[in-house]
Amino acid sequence: NAGVTQTPKFQVLKTGQSMTLQCAQDMNHEYMSWYRQDPGMGLRLIHYSVGAGITDQGEVPNGYNVSRSTTEDFPLRLLSAAPSQTSVYFCASLAGGEQYFGPGTRLTVT
Amino acid sequence: GQQLNQSPQSMFIQEGEDVSMNCTSSSIFNTWLWYKQDPGEGPVLLIALYKAGELTSNGRLTAQFGITRKDSFLNISASIPSDVGIYFCAGQWNNDMRFGAGTRLTVKP
């Protein structure tokens, strides 16, 4: 199993650009989520999904969209990037109370 | 929303010493988890706690789920240099998970 994979590892965007952060898991987990990590603030939940076709907002959803068309994939979309979205983004999947994180995407918005 | 207060923010200890860190919340959780994160990596689960009062060990690590369901602690005994990293607590309530701000641990050989 590859576990949770994320692409890209690094990305630089200009303000107003859009992009999609990819996340995939091969563990057949129903629950997947996206977090952002900023210095001194731990991880904050952006959006989560409890299964294909079902998504919900977390603590900091504004500026981000998600969809879950398959169990394996859970992409995160930034429609119009802003400097405040500069952060490290982690995707995770959860089963049996144990959450597995991807390696992260470091995003810089200039 | 639910907020977690994790302390201390950082610790500088000598190899061989024991370490203790904790998290408190104003709200209850039904699961507490402790993670370790190394630079450039995602967090890795260390211990998961599912019941109030539960005390669980994983090698040199021991964690407890507070009886009020609003707090948890993590102890590391006989620290070694590879314990260096950032430790995060997380509380889960249904599908929502909240993280503490982390405890940065430095171990001096």
Coordinates of N, CA and C in Angstrom, one line a residue:
Chain A
N1 N 0.8 -1.2 0.0 CA 0.0 0.0 0.0 C 0.9 1.2 0.0
A2 N 0.5 2.2 -0.8 CA 1.2 3.5 -0.8 C 0.7 4.4 0.3
G3 N -0.4 4.1 0.9 CA -1.0 4.9 2.0 C -1.7 6.1 1.4
V4 N -1.4 7.3 1.9 CA -2.0 8.6 1.4 C -0.9 9.3 0.6
T5 N -1.2 9.6 -0.6 CA -0.3 10.3 -1.4 C -0.8 11.7 -1.8
Q6 N 0.1 12.7 -1.9 CA -0.3 14.0 -2.3 C 0.6 14.6 -3.4
T7 N 0.0 15.3 -4.3 CA 0.8 16.0 -5.3 C 0.1 17.4 -5.5
P8 N 1.0 18.4 -5.8 CA 2.4 18.4 -5.9 C 3.0 18.5 -4.5
K9 N 4.3 18.4 -4.3 CA 4.9 18.6 -3.0 C 5.1 20.1 -2.7
F10 N 5.4 20.8 -3.8 CA 5.6 22.3 -3.6 C 4.9 23.0 -4.8
Q11 N 4.3 24.2 -4.5 CA 3.6 24.9 -5.5 C 3.7 26.4 -5.1
V12 N 4.0 27.2 -6.2 CA 3.9 28.7 -6.0 C 2.9 29.2 -6.9
L13 N 2.0 30.0 -6.4 CA 0.9 30.6 -7.2 C 0.9 32.1 -7.1
K14 N 0.4 32.8 -8.1 CA 0.2 34.2 -8.0 C -1.3 34.4 -7.5
T15 N -1.5 35.5 -6.8 CA -2.8 35.9 -6.3 C -3.8 35.8 -7.4
G16 N -4.9 35.2 -7.2 CA -6.0 35.1 -8.2 C -5.9 33.8 -9.0
Q17 N -4.8 33.1 -9.0 CA -4.7 31.9 -9.8 C -5.5 30.8 -9.1
S18 N -5.9 29.8 -9.8 CA -6.6 28.6 -9.3 C -5.7 27.4 -9.4
M19 N -5.9 26.4 -8.6 CA -5.2 25.2 -8.7 C -5.9 24.1 -7.8
T20 N -5.6 22.9 -8.1 CA -6.1 21.7 -7.4 C -5.0 20.9 -6.7
L21 N -5.1 20.7 -5.4 CA -4.2 19.8 -4.7 C -4.8 18.4 -4.8
Q22 N -4.0 17.5 -5.2 CA -4.5 16.1 -5.3 C -4.2 15.3 -4.1
C23 N -5.1 14.4 -3.8 CA -4.9 13.5 -2.6 C -5.5 12.2 -3.0
A24 N -4.8 11.1 -2.8 CA -5.3 9.8 -3.0 C -4.9 8.8 -1.9
Q25 N -5.8 7.8 -1.7 CA -5.4 6.8 -0.7 C -5.9 5.4 -1.2
D26 N -5.1 4.4 -0.9 CA -5.4 3.1 -1.4 C -5.7 2.1 -0.3
M27 N -6.3 2.7 0.8 CA -6.6 1.8 2.0 C -8.1 1.6 2.1
N28 N -8.8 2.1 1.1 CA -10.3 1.9 1.1 C -11.0 2.6 2.3
H29 N -10.4 3.7 2.8 CA -11.0 4.4 3.9 C -12.1 5.3 3.4
E30 N -13.2 5.3 4.2 CA -14.3 6.1 3.8 C -14.1 7.6 4.1
Y31 N -13.4 7.8 5.3 CA -13.3 9.2 5.8 C -11.9 9.8 5.3
M32 N -12.0 10.9 4.6 CA -10.8 11.7 4.2 C -11.0 13.1 4.6
S33 N -9.9 13.8 4.8 CA -10.0 15.2 5.2 C -8.8 16.0 4.7
W34 N -8.9 17.3 4.7 CA -7.8 18.2 4.4 C -7.6 19.2 5.6
Y35 N -6.3 19.4 5.8 CA -5.9 20.3 6.9 C -4.9 21.3 6.3
R36 N -4.8 22.5 6.9 CA -3.7 23.4 6.7 C -3.0 23.5 8.0
Q37 N -1.6 23.7 7.8 CA -0.8 23.9 9.0 C 0.0 25.1 8.9
D38 N -0.2 26.0 9.8 CA 0.5 27.3 9.9 C 1.4 27.3 11.1
P39 N 2.5 28.1 11.1 CA 3.4 28.1 12.3 C 2.6 28.5 13.5
G40 N 2.8 27.7 14.6 CA 2.3 28.0 15.9 C 0.8 27.8 16.0
M41 N 0.2 27.2 15.0 CA -1.3 27.0 15.1 C -1.7 25.6 14.9
G42 N -0.8 24.6 14.9 CA -1.2 23.2 14.7 C -1.9 23.0 13.4
L43 N -2.7 22.0 13.3 CA -3.4 21.7 12.0 C -4.9 22.1 12.2
R44 N -5.4 22.8 11.1 CA -6.8 23.1 11.2 C -7.6 22.5 10.0
L45 N -8.7 21.9 10.4 CA -9.5 21.2 9.4 C -10.2 22.1 8.4
I46 N -10.0 21.8 7.1 CA -10.6 22.6 6.1 C -12.0 22.0 5.6
H47 N -11.9 20.8 5.1 CA -13.1 20.1 4.7 C -12.8 18.6 5.0
Y48 N -13.9 17.9 5.1 CA -13.8 16.4 5.2 C -14.9 15.7 4.4
S49 N -14.7 14.4 4.3 CA -15.7 13.6 3.6 C -15.8 12.3 4.3
V50 N -17.1 11.9 4.5 CA -17.3 10.6 5.1 C -17.6 9.5 4.1
G51 N -17.5 9.8 2.9 CA -17.7 8.8 1.8 C -17.9 9.4 0.5
A52 N -17.8 8.6 -0.6 CA -18.0 9.2 -1.9 C -19.3 9.9 -2.0
G53 N -19.3 11.1 -2.6 CA -20.5 11.9 -2.8 C -20.9 12.8 -1.6
I54 N -20.1 12.6 -0.5 CA -20.5 13.4 0.8 C -19.3 14.2 1.2
T55 N -19.5 15.5 1.3 CA -18.4 16.4 1.9 C -19.1 17.3 2.9
D56 N -18.2 17.9 3.8 CA -18.7 18.8 4.8 C -17.6 19.7 5.1
Q57 N -18.0 20.9 5.7 CA -17.0 21.9 6.1 C -16.4 21.6 7.4
G58 N -15.1 22.0 7.5 CA -14.4 21.9 8.8 C -14.3 23.3 9.5
E59 N -13.2 23.5 10.1 CA -13.0 24.8 10.9 C -12.8 26.0 10.0
V60 N -12.0 25.8 8.9 CA -11.6 26.9 8.1 C -11.9 26.6 6.6
P61 N -13.2 26.6 6.2 CA -13.5 26.1 4.8 C -13.4 27.2 3.7
N62 N -13.4 28.5 4.1 CA -13.6 29.6 3.2 C -12.4 29.7 2.2
G63 N -12.7 29.8 0.9 CA -11.7 29.9 -0.1 C -11.3 28.5 -0.7
Y64 N -11.9 27.4 -0.2 CA -11.6 26.1 -0.7 C -12.8 25.3 -1.0
N65 N -12.7 24.5 -2.1 CA -13.8 23.6 -2.5 C -13.3 22.2 -2.5
V66 N -14.1 21.2 -2.3 CA -13.7 19.8 -2.4 C -14.8 19.1 -3.1
S67 N -14.5 17.9 -3.6 CA -15.5 16.9 -4.1 C -14.9 15.5 -3.8
R68 N -15.8 14.6 -3.8 CA -15.4 13.2 -3.5 C -16.2 12.3 -4.5
S69 N -15.7 12.1 -5.7 CA -16.4 11.3 -6.7 C -16.0 9.8 -6.5
T70 N -14.9 9.5 -5.9 CA -14.5 8.1 -5.7 C -14.0 8.0 -4.2
T71 N -14.0 6.8 -3.7 CA -13.4 6.5 -2.4 C -12.0 6.9 -2.3
E72 N -11.2 6.7 -3.4 CA -9.8 6.9 -3.4 C -9.3 8.3 -3.4
D73 N -10.0 9.2 -4.1 CA -9.5 10.6 -4.4 C -10.3 11.6 -3.6
F74 N -9.6 12.7 -3.2 CA -10.3 13.8 -2.5 C -9.5 15.0 -2.8
P75 N -9.7 15.6 -4.0 CA -9.0 16.9 -4.3 C -9.5 18.1 -3.6
L76 N -8.6 19.0 -3.4 CA -8.9 20.3 -2.8 C -8.6 21.4 -3.8
R77 N -9.6 22.2 -4.0 CA -9.5 23.3 -5.1 C -9.4 24.7 -4.4
L78 N -8.5 25.5 -4.9 CA -8.4 26.9 -4.6 C -8.9 27.6 -5.9
L79 N -10.0 28.3 -5.8 CA -10.5 28.9 -7.0 C -9.9 30.2 -7.4
S80 N -9.5 31.0 -6.3 CA -8.8 32.3 -6.5 C -7.8 32.5 -5.3
A81 N -6.6 32.0 -5.5 CA -5.6 32.0 -4.4 C -5.4 33.4 -3.9
A82 N -5.2 33.4 -2.5 CA -4.9 34.6 -1.8 C -3.6 34.4 -1.0
P83 N -2.8 35.4 -0.7 CA -1.6 35.2 0.2 C -1.9 34.6 1.5
S84 N -3.1 34.8 2.0 CA -3.5 34.2 3.3 C -3.6 32.6 3.2
Q85 N -3.6 32.1 2.0 CA -3.7 30.7 1.8 C -2.3 30.0 1.7
T86 N -1.2 30.8 1.9 CA 0.1 30.3 2.0 C 0.2 29.4 3.2
S87 N 0.5 28.2 3.0 CA 0.5 27.2 4.1 C 1.0 25.9 3.7
V88 N 1.1 24.9 4.6 CA 1.4 23.6 4.2 C 0.0 22.8 4.4
Y89 N -0.3 22.1 3.3 CA -1.6 21.4 3.3 C -1.4 19.9 3.4
F90 N -2.2 19.3 4.3 CA -2.1 17.8 4.6 C -3.4 17.2 4.3
C91 N -3.4 16.1 3.6 CA -4.6 15.3 3.4 C -4.4 14.1 4.3
A92 N -5.6 13.6 4.8 CA -5.5 12.4 5.7 C -6.7 11.5 5.4
S93 N -6.5 10.3 5.8 CA -7.7 9.3 5.7 C -7.8 8.7 7.1
L94 N -8.9 8.2 7.4 CA -9.2 7.7 8.8 C -10.0 6.5 8.7
A95 N -9.6 5.5 9.6 CA -10.3 4.3 9.7 C -10.1 3.7 11.1
G96 N -11.1 3.3 11.8 CA -10.9 2.7 13.1 C -10.3 3.6 14.1
G97 N -10.5 4.9 14.0 CA -10.0 5.9 14.9 C -8.6 6.3 14.6
E98 N -7.9 5.7 13.6 CA -6.5 6.0 13.3 C -6.4 6.7 12.0
Q99 N -5.8 7.9 12.1 CA -5.7 8.8 11.0 C -4.3 8.7 10.4
Y100 N -4.3 8.6 9.1 CA -3.0 8.6 8.3 C -2.9 9.8 7.5
F101 N -1.7 10.5 7.6 CA -1.5 11.7 6.9 C -0.6 11.5 5.6
G102 N -0.9 12.3 4.6 CA 0.0 12.3 3.5 C 1.2 13.2 3.8
P103 N 2.2 13.3 2.9 CA 3.4 14.0 3.1 C 3.3 15.5 3.1
G104 N 2.2 16.0 2.6 CA 2.0 17.5 2.6 C 2.3 18.1 1.3
T105 N 1.7 19.3 1.1 CA 2.0 20.2 -0.1 C 2.2 21.5 0.5
R106 N 3.4 22.1 0.2 CA 3.8 23.4 0.6 C 3.4 24.4 -0.4
L107 N 2.4 25.3 -0.1 CA 1.9 26.2 -1.1 C 2.3 27.6 -0.7
T108 N 2.8 28.4 -1.7 CA 3.1 29.8 -1.5 C 2.3 30.6 -2.5
V109 N 1.6 31.6 -2.0 CA 0.8 32.5 -2.8 C 1.4 33.9 -2.7
T110 N 1.9 34.4 -3.9 CA 2.6 35.7 -3.9 C 1.7 36.8 -4.4
Chain B
G1 N -16.1 27.5 18.3 CA -15.7 26.1 18.1 C -14.8 25.5 19.2
Q2 N -14.5 24.2 19.0 CA -13.7 23.6 20.0 C -12.3 24.0 19.9
Q3 N -11.6 24.4 21.0 CA -10.2 24.8 21.0 C -9.5 23.9 21.9
L4 N -8.2 23.6 21.5 CA -7.4 22.8 22.4 C -6.2 23.7 22.8
N5 N -5.9 23.6 24.1 CA -4.7 24.3 24.6 C -3.7 23.2 24.9
Q6 N -2.5 23.3 24.3 CA -1.5 22.3 24.5 C -0.3 23.0 25.1
S7 N 0.2 22.4 26.1 CA 1.4 22.9 26.8 C 2.4 21.8 27.2
P8 N 3.7 22.2 27.4 CA 4.2 23.5 27.0 C 4.4 23.6 25.5
Q9 N 4.7 24.8 25.1 CA 4.9 25.1 23.7 C 6.2 24.5 23.2
S10 N 7.3 24.5 24.1 CA 8.5 23.9 23.8 C 9.2 23.3 25.0
M11 N 10.1 22.4 24.8 CA 10.8 21.8 25.9 C 12.2 21.5 25.5
F12 N 13.2 21.8 26.3 CA 14.6 21.5 26.1 C 15.0 20.6 27.2
I13 N 15.3 19.3 26.9 CA 15.7 18.4 28.0 C 16.9 17.6 27.6
Q14 N 17.5 17.0 28.7 CA 18.7 16.2 28.5 C 18.3 14.8 28.2
E15 N 19.1 14.1 27.3 CA 18.8 12.7 27.0 C 18.7 11.9 28.3
G16 N 17.7 11.0 28.4 CA 17.5 10.2 29.6 C 16.4 10.8 30.5
E17 N 16.1 12.0 30.3 CA 15.0 12.6 31.2 C 13.6 12.2 30.7
D18 N 12.7 12.3 31.6 CA 11.3 12.0 31.2 C 10.6 13.4 30.8
V19 N 9.6 13.2 30.0 CA 8.9 14.4 29.4 C 7.4 14.2 29.7
S20 N 6.7 15.3 29.9 CA 5.3 15.3 30.1 C 4.7 16.5 29.4
M21 N 3.6 16.3 28.6 CA 2.9 17.4 27.9 C 1.4 17.1 28.0
N22 N 0.6 18.1 27.9 CA -0.8 17.9 28.1 C -1.6 18.8 27.2
C23 N -2.9 18.4 27.0 CA -3.8 19.2 26.3 C -5.1 19.3 27.1
T24 N -5.7 20.5 27.0 CA -7.0 20.7 27.7 C -7.9 21.4 26.7
S25 N -9.2 21.2 27.0 CA -10.2 21.8 26.1 C -11.4 22.2 26.9
S26 N -12.1 23.2 26.4 CA -13.4 23.6 27.1 C -14.5 22.7 26.7
S27 N -14.3 21.8 25.7 CA -15.4 20.9 25.2 C -14.9 19.5 25.3
I28 N -15.8 18.6 25.3 CA -15.5 17.2 25.5 C -15.2 16.6 24.1
F29 N -14.4 15.5 24.1 CA -14.1 14.8 22.9 C -14.4 13.3 23.2
N30 N -14.7 12.5 22.1 CA -14.9 11.1 22.3 C -13.6 10.3 21.9
T31 N -12.6 11.0 21.3 CA -11.3 10.3 21.1 C -10.2 11.4 21.3
W32 N -9.2 10.9 21.9 CA -8.0 11.8 22.0 C -6.8 11.0 21.2
L33 N -6.0 11.8 20.5 CA -4.9 11.2 19.8 C -3.7 12.0 20.0
W34 N -2.5 11.3 19.9 CA -1.2 12.0 20.0 C -0.4 11.7 18.8
Y35 N 0.2 12.7 18.2 CA 0.9 12.6 16.9 C 2.3 13.2 17.1
K36 N 3.3 12.7 16.3 CA 4.6 13.3 16.3 C 4.9 13.7 14.8
Q37 N 5.4 14.8 14.6 CA 5.8 15.3 13.3 C 7.2 15.6 13.2
D38 N 7.9 15.1 12.2 CA 9.3 15.4 11.9 C 9.3 16.4 10.8
P39 N 10.4 17.2 10.7 CA 10.4 18.3 9.7 C 10.1 17.8 8.3
G40 N 9.3 18.4 7.5 CA 9.0 18.1 6.2 C 8.1 16.9 6.0
E41 N 7.6 16.3 7.1 CA 6.7 15.1 7.0 C 5.4 15.4 7.5
G42 N 4.4 14.5 7.3 CA 3.1 14.6 7.9 C 3.2 14.0 9.3
P43 N 2.2 14.4 10.1 CA 2.1 13.8 11.5 C 1.9 12.3 11.4
V44 N 2.5 11.6 12.4 CA 2.4 10.2 12.5 C 1.8 9.8 13.8
L45 N 0.8 9.0 13.8 CA 0.0 8.7 15.0 C 0.9 7.9 16.0
L46 N 0.9 8.3 17.2 CA 1.6 7.6 18.3 C 0.7 6.8 19.1
I47 N -0.4 7.4 19.7 CA -1.3 6.7 20.6 C -2.7 7.2 20.3
A48 N -3.7 6.4 20.3 CA -5.1 6.7 20.2 C -5.8 6.3 21.5
L49 N -6.7 7.1 22.0 CA -7.4 6.9 23.3 C -8.9 7.0 23.0
Y50 N -9.7 6.0 23.4 CA -11.1 6.0 23.0 C -12.1 6.1 24.2
K51 N -11.6 5.9 25.4 CA -12.5 5.9 26.5 C -12.0 6.8 27.7
A52 N -12.9 7.6 28.3 CA -12.5 8.4 29.4 C -11.8 7.5 30.5
G53 N -10.7 8.0 31.0 CA -9.9 7.3 32.0 C -8.9 6.3 31.4
E54 N -9.0 6.1 30.1 CA -8.1 5.1 29.5 C -6.6 5.5 29.6
L55 N -5.8 4.6 30.0 CA -4.3 4.8 30.0 C -3.7 3.8 29.1
T56 N -2.9 4.3 28.1 CA -2.4 3.4 27.1 C -0.9 3.7 26.9
S57 N -0.1 2.6 26.7 CA 1.3 2.8 26.5 C 1.7 2.2 25.2
N58 N 2.8 2.8 24.6 CA 3.4 2.4 23.4 C 4.9 2.6 23.5
G59 N 5.5 1.5 24.0 CA 7.0 1.6 24.3 C 7.2 2.5 25.4
R60 N 8.0 3.6 25.2 CA 8.3 4.5 26.2 C 7.3 5.6 26.4
L61 N 6.2 5.6 25.6 CA 5.2 6.6 25.6 C 4.0 6.1 26.3
T62 N 3.4 6.9 27.2 CA 2.2 6.6 27.9 C 1.3 7.8 27.7
A63 N 0.0 7.6 27.5 CA -1.0 8.7 27.3 C -2.2 8.3 28.1
Q64 N -2.9 9.3 28.5 CA -4.2 9.1 29.2 C -5.3 10.0 28.7
F65 N -6.5 9.4 28.6 CA -7.7 10.2 28.3 C -8.3 10.6 29.6
G66 N -8.4 11.9 29.8 CA -8.9 12.5 31.1 C -10.3 12.0 31.4
I67 N -10.6 11.9 32.7 CA -11.9 11.4 33.1 C -13.0 12.3 32.7
T68 N -12.7 13.6 32.6 CA -13.7 14.6 32.2 C -13.9 14.6 30.7
R69 N -13.1 14.0 30.0 CA -13.1 13.9 28.5 C -12.7 15.3 27.9
K70 N -12.1 16.1 28.7 CA -11.7 17.4 28.3 C -10.2 17.6 28.3
D71 N -9.4 16.5 28.6 CA -8.0 16.7 28.7 C -7.3 15.4 28.4
S72 N -6.0 15.5 28.1 CA -5.2 14.3 27.9 C -3.8 14.6 28.1
F73 N -3.0 13.7 28.5 CA -1.5 13.9 28.7 C -0.7 12.8 28.0
L74 N 0.5 13.2 27.6 CA 1.4 12.3 27.0 C 2.7 12.3 27.8
N75 N 3.2 11.2 28.2 CA 4.5 11.1 28.9 C 5.5 10.3 28.0
I76 N 6.7 10.8 28.0 CA 7.8 10.0 27.3 C 8.9 9.8 28.4
S77 N 9.2 8.5 28.6 CA 10.2 8.2 29.6 C 11.5 8.0 28.9
A78 N 12.6 8.3 29.7 CA 14.0 8.0 29.2 C 14.2 8.5 27.8
S79 N 14.1 9.8 27.6 CA 14.1 10.4 26.2 C 15.5 10.0 25.6
I80 N 15.4 9.9 24.2 CA 16.5 9.7 23.4 C 16.6 10.7 22.3
P81 N 17.7 10.9 21.6 CA 17.8 12.0 20.6 C 16.7 11.9 19.5
S82 N 16.3 10.7 19.1 CA 15.3 10.6 18.0 C 13.9 11.0 18.5
D83 N 13.7 11.3 19.8 CA 12.4 11.8 20.2 C 12.2 13.3 19.8
V84 N 13.3 13.9 19.3 CA 13.1 15.3 18.8 C 12.0 15.4 17.8
G85 N 11.2 16.4 17.9 CA 10.2 16.7 16.9 C 9.1 17.5 17.5
I86 N 8.0 17.6 16.8 CA 6.8 18.4 17.3 C 5.7 17.4 17.7
Y87 N 5.2 17.4 18.8 CA 4.1 16.5 19.3 C 2.8 17.3 19.3
F88 N 1.8 16.7 18.7 CA 0.5 17.3 18.6 C -0.5 16.4 19.3
C89 N -1.4 17.0 20.1 CA -2.6 16.3 20.6 C -3.7 16.6 19.6
A90 N -4.7 15.8 19.5 CA -5.9 16.0 18.7 C -7.1 15.4 19.4
G91 N -8.2 16.1 19.4 CA -9.4 15.6 19.9 C -10.4 15.5 18.8
Q92 N -11.1 14.4 18.9 CA -12.1 14.1 17.8 C -13.5 14.0 18.4
W93 N -14.4 14.7 17.8 CA -15.9 14.6 18.2 C -16.6 14.3 16.9
N94 N -17.2 13.1 16.8 CA -17.8 12.7 15.6 C -16.9 12.8 14.4
N95 N -17.2 13.6 13.4 CA -16.4 13.7 12.3 C -15.4 14.9 12.3
D96 N -15.4 15.6 13.4 CA -14.6 16.8 13.5 C -13.4 16.6 14.4
M97 N -12.2 16.9 13.9 CA -11.0 16.7 14.7 C -10.3 18.1 14.8
R98 N -9.9 18.4 16.1 CA -9.1 19.6 16.3 C -7.8 19.3 16.9
F99 N -6.8 20.1 16.5 CA -5.4 19.9 17.0 C -5.0 21.0 17.9
G100 N -4.1 20.6 18.8 CA -3.4 21.5 19.6 C -2.3 22.2 18.8
A101 N -1.7 23.2 19.3 CA -0.6 24.0 18.5 C 0.7 23.3 18.5
G102 N 0.8 22.3 19.3 CA 2.1 21.5 19.3 C 3.0 21.8 20.4
T103 N 3.8 20.8 20.8 CA 5.0 20.9 21.7 C 6.2 20.6 21.0
R104 N 7.1 21.5 20.9 CA 8.4 21.3 20.2 C 9.4 20.7 21.2
L105 N 9.9 19.5 21.0 CA 10.8 18.8 21.9 C 12.2 18.8 21.3
T106 N 13.1 19.3 22.1 CA 14.5 19.2 21.8 C 15.2 18.4 22.9
V107 N 16.0 17.4 22.4 CA 16.7 16.5 23.4 C 18.2 16.7 23.2
K108 N 18.9 17.1 24.2 CA 20.3 17.3 24.2 C 21.0 16.0 24.6
P109 N 22.0 15.6 23.7 CA 22.7 14.3 24.1 C 23.6 14.5 25.3

